[in-house]
CSV table of N, CA, C and O in Angstrom, one decimal:
chain,number,residue,atom,x,y,z
C,1,MET,N,102.9,100.4,104.6
C,1,MET,CA,103.5,101.3,105.6
C,1,MET,C,103.1,102.7,105.3
C,1,MET,O,103.2,103.1,104.2
C,2,THR,N,102.8,103.5,106.3
C,2,THR,CA,102.4,104.9,106.1
C,2,THR,C,103.5,105.7,106.7
C,2,THR,O,104.0,105.5,107.8
C,3,LYS,N,103.9,106.7,105.9
C,3,LYS,CA,104.8,107.7,106.4
C,3,LYS,C,104.2,109.1,106.4
C,3,LYS,O,103.4,109.4,105.5
C,4,THR,N,104.5,109.9,107.3
C,4,THR,CA,103.9,111.2,107.4
C,4,THR,C,105.1,112.2,107.3
C,4,THR,O,106.1,112.1,108.0
C,5,PHE,N,104.9,113.2,106.5
C,5,PHE,CA,105.8,114.3,106.4
C,5,PHE,C,105.1,115.6,106.8
C,5,PHE,O,104.1,115.9,106.3
C,6,ILE,N,105.8,116.3,107.7
C,6,ILE,CA,105.2,117.6,108.1
C,6,ILE,C,106.1,118.7,107.6
C,6,ILE,O,107.3,118.8,107.9
C,7,ILE,N,105.6,119.5,106.7
C,7,ILE,CA,106.3,120.6,106.1
C,7,ILE,C,105.7,121.9,106.6
C,7,ILE,O,104.6,122.1,106.4
C,8,GLU,N,106.5,122.6,107.3
C,8,GLU,CA,106.1,123.9,107.9
C,8,GLU,C,106.0,124.9,106.8
C,8,GLU,O,106.7,124.8,105.7
C,9,LYS,N,105.2,126.0,107.0
C,9,LYS,CA,105.1,127.0,106.0
C,9,LYS,C,106.4,127.7,105.8
C,9,LYS,O,107.2,128.0,106.7
C,10,GLY,N,106.8,127.8,104.5
C,10,GLY,CA,108.0,128.4,104.1
C,10,GLY,C,109.2,127.4,104.0
C,10,GLY,O,110.2,127.7,103.5
C,11,GLN,N,108.9,126.1,104.5
C,11,GLN,CA,109.9,125.1,104.4
C,11,GLN,C,109.9,124.4,103.1
C,11,GLN,O,108.8,124.1,102.6
C,12,THR,N,111.0,124.0,102.5
C,12,THR,CA,111.0,123.2,101.3
C,12,THR,C,111.3,121.7,101.6
C,12,THR,O,112.2,121.4,102.4
C,13,PRO,N,110.5,120.8,101.1
C,13,PRO,CA,110.8,119.4,101.4
C,13,PRO,C,112.1,119.0,100.8
C,13,PRO,O,112.6,119.5,99.8
C,14,ALA,N,112.8,118.0,101.5
C,14,ALA,CA,114.1,117.5,101.0
C,14,ALA,C,113.9,116.7,99.8
C,14,ALA,O,112.8,116.1,99.5
C,15,GLN,N,114.9,116.6,99.0
C,15,GLN,CA,114.8,115.8,97.7
C,15,GLN,C,114.5,114.3,98.0
C,15,GLN,O,113.7,113.7,97.3
C,16,GLU,N,115.0,113.8,99.2
C,16,GLU,CA,114.6,112.4,99.5
C,16,GLU,C,113.1,112.3,99.8
C,16,GLU,O,112.5,111.3,99.4
C,17,GLN,N,112.5,113.3,100.5
C,17,GLN,CA,111.1,113.2,100.7
C,17,GLN,C,110.3,113.3,99.4
C,17,GLN,O,109.3,112.5,99.3
C,18,LEU,N,110.7,114.1,98.5
C,18,LEU,CA,110.0,114.2,97.3
C,18,LEU,C,110.1,112.9,96.5
C,18,LEU,O,109.2,112.5,95.9
C,19,GLN,N,111.3,112.3,96.5
C,19,GLN,CA,111.5,111.0,95.8
C,19,GLN,C,110.6,109.9,96.4
C,19,GLN,O,110.0,109.1,95.7
C,20,GLU,N,110.5,109.9,97.7
C,20,GLU,CA,109.6,108.9,98.4
C,20,GLU,C,108.2,109.0,98.0
C,20,GLU,O,107.5,108.1,97.7
C,21,VAL,N,107.7,110.3,97.9
C,21,VAL,CA,106.3,110.5,97.4
C,21,VAL,C,106.1,110.1,96.0
C,21,VAL,O,105.2,109.5,95.6
C,22,GLN,N,107.1,110.4,95.1
C,22,GLN,CA,107.0,110.0,93.7
C,22,GLN,C,107.0,108.5,93.6
C,22,GLN,O,106.3,108.0,92.8
C,23,ASP,N,107.8,107.8,94.4
C,23,ASP,CA,107.9,106.4,94.3
C,23,ASP,C,106.6,105.8,94.8
C,23,ASP,O,106.1,104.8,94.3
C,24,ALA,N,106.0,106.4,95.8
C,24,ALA,CA,104.7,105.9,96.4
C,24,ALA,C,103.6,106.0,95.4
C,24,ALA,O,102.7,105.1,95.4
C,25,GLN,N,103.6,107.0,94.5
C,25,GLN,CA,102.6,107.1,93.5
C,25,GLN,C,102.5,106.0,92.5
C,25,GLN,O,101.5,105.7,91.9
C,26,LYS,N,103.6,105.3,92.4
C,26,LYS,CA,103.7,104.2,91.4
C,26,LYS,C,103.1,102.9,91.9
C,26,LYS,O,102.9,102.0,91.2
C,27,HIS,N,102.8,102.8,93.2
C,27,HIS,CA,102.3,101.6,93.8
C,27,HIS,C,100.8,101.7,94.0
C,27,HIS,O,100.3,102.7,94.5
C,28,PRO,N,100.1,100.6,93.7
C,28,PRO,CA,98.6,100.7,93.9
C,28,PRO,C,98.3,100.6,95.4
C,28,PRO,O,99.1,100.2,96.3
C,29,ILE,N,97.1,101.1,95.8
C,29,ILE,CA,96.6,101.0,97.2
C,29,ILE,C,96.2,99.6,97.4
C,29,ILE,O,95.5,99.0,96.6
C,30,GLU,N,96.7,99.0,98.5
C,30,GLU,CA,96.4,97.7,98.9
C,30,GLU,C,95.4,97.7,100.1
C,30,GLU,O,95.8,98.0,101.2
C,31,PHE,N,94.2,97.3,99.8
C,31,PHE,CA,93.1,97.2,100.8
C,31,PHE,C,93.2,95.9,101.6
C,31,PHE,O,93.6,94.9,101.0
C,32,ASP,N,92.9,95.9,102.9
C,32,ASP,CA,92.9,94.7,103.7
C,32,ASP,C,91.8,94.8,104.7
C,32,ASP,O,91.0,95.7,104.7
C,33,GLU,N,91.8,93.8,105.7
C,33,GLU,CA,90.7,93.9,106.7
C,33,GLU,C,90.8,95.1,107.6
C,33,GLU,O,89.8,95.6,108.2
C,34,ASP,N,92.0,95.6,107.8
C,34,ASP,CA,92.2,96.8,108.6
C,34,ASP,C,91.9,98.1,107.9
C,34,ASP,O,91.6,99.1,108.5
C,35,CYS,N,91.9,98.0,106.6
C,35,CYS,CA,91.7,99.2,105.7
C,35,CYS,C,90.9,98.8,104.5
C,35,CYS,O,91.4,98.7,103.4
C,36,PRO,N,89.6,98.5,104.7
C,36,PRO,CA,88.8,98.1,103.5
C,36,PRO,C,88.5,99.3,102.6
C,36,PRO,O,88.5,100.4,103.0
C,37,GLU,N,88.2,98.9,101.3
C,37,GLU,CA,87.8,99.9,100.4
C,37,GLU,C,86.5,100.5,100.7
C,37,GLU,O,85.6,99.8,101.2
C,38,LEU,N,86.3,101.8,100.5
C,38,LEU,CA,85.0,102.4,100.9
C,38,LEU,C,84.0,102.3,99.8
C,38,LEU,O,84.4,102.3,98.6
C,39,SER,N,82.8,102.1,100.2
C,39,SER,CA,81.7,102.0,99.2
C,39,SER,C,81.3,103.4,98.8
C,39,SER,O,81.6,104.4,99.5
C,40,PRO,N,80.6,103.6,97.7
C,40,PRO,CA,80.1,105.0,97.3
C,40,PRO,C,79.3,105.6,98.4
C,40,PRO,O,79.4,106.8,98.7
C,41,ALA,N,78.5,104.9,99.2
C,41,ALA,CA,77.7,105.4,100.3
C,41,ALA,C,78.6,105.9,101.4
C,41,ALA,O,78.3,106.9,102.0
C,42,MET,N,79.7,105.2,101.7
C,42,MET,CA,80.6,105.6,102.7
C,42,MET,C,81.3,106.9,102.4
C,42,MET,O,81.7,107.7,103.3
C,43,TYR,N,81.5,107.2,101.1
C,43,TYR,CA,82.2,108.4,100.7
C,43,TYR,C,81.4,109.7,101.1
C,43,TYR,O,81.9,110.7,101.3
C,44,LYS,N,80.0,109.5,101.1
C,44,LYS,CA,79.1,110.6,101.3
C,44,LYS,C,79.1,111.1,102.8
C,44,LYS,O,78.6,112.1,103.1
C,45,LEU,N,79.6,110.2,103.7
C,45,LEU,CA,79.5,110.6,105.2
C,45,LEU,C,80.5,111.7,105.5
C,45,LEU,O,81.4,112.1,105.2
């Protein structure tokens, strides 16, 4: 699941938002048919 946070200039993220980002960093990226891993050649585009 993807979550998007929009932080306006001068706004401070809520502690809950920071905690969600920190928790997300602990999980590996899961690639599937909708989101395949990019090859080195695809990174250059």
